[in-house]
């Protein structure tokens, strides 16, 4: 992997952060318990995607630039 791919992964992490933030705002403005539950499930899934993307970015960054094991 090279620095260009790291940039793409970094952009993906940033996009996922924005998506999670938008879902959090929608969760706060949900009017009914059903809407809140639906938003909570979407928020949990989006947070998991963000975690996976961030872990991949960390691993790839370590592979490109080196680091301690």
XYZ file of C-alpha atoms in Angstrom:
69
model
C 0.000 0.000 0.000
C 1.248 3.489 -0.727
C 0.550 6.984 0.557
C -2.175 7.597 -2.054
C -4.147 4.631 -0.738
C -3.641 5.900 2.805
C -5.151 9.178 1.697
C -8.178 7.341 0.321
C -8.568 5.391 3.556
C -8.242 8.592 5.556
C -10.977 10.183 3.443
C -13.183 7.147 4.066
C -12.696 7.506 7.822
C -13.595 11.191 7.554
C -16.717 10.393 5.540
C -17.753 7.796 8.101
C -17.282 10.366 10.885
C -19.602 12.782 9.106
C -22.154 10.016 8.555
C -22.106 9.053 12.254
C -22.462 12.706 13.219
C -25.465 13.150 10.927
C -27.106 10.036 12.344
C -26.547 11.336 15.874
C -28.339 14.571 14.985
C -31.197 12.596 13.438
C -31.347 10.426 16.561
C -31.672 13.504 18.770
C -34.504 14.871 16.659
C -36.433 11.593 16.394
C -39.997 12.118 17.584
C -41.081 8.601 18.472
C -39.455 5.690 20.294
C -39.630 3.664 17.078
C -37.694 6.339 15.183
C -35.133 6.507 17.987
C -34.687 2.738 17.919
C -34.233 2.740 14.141
C -31.695 5.572 14.383
C -29.892 3.803 17.242
C -29.488 0.674 15.120
C -28.230 2.701 12.145
C -25.894 4.630 14.445
C -24.477 1.425 15.909
C -23.851 -0.014 12.428
C -22.236 3.221 11.228
C -20.023 3.356 14.318
C -18.891 -0.199 13.614
C -18.041 0.746 10.019
C -16.075 3.728 11.346
C -14.152 1.538 13.794
C -13.273 -0.967 11.074
C -12.133 1.792 8.699
C -10.031 3.411 11.422
C -8.411 0.093 12.336
C -7.598 -0.587 8.694
C -6.107 2.896 8.320
C -3.976 2.324 11.414
C -2.742 -1.035 10.134
C -1.955 0.276 6.659
C -0.216 3.348 8.097
C 1.955 1.095 10.227
C 2.777 -1.030 7.174
C 3.770 2.016 5.100
C 5.686 4.003 7.713
C 6.766 1.217 10.032
C 6.376 1.120 13.744
C 6.697 -0.985 16.815
C 5.032 -4.388 16.880
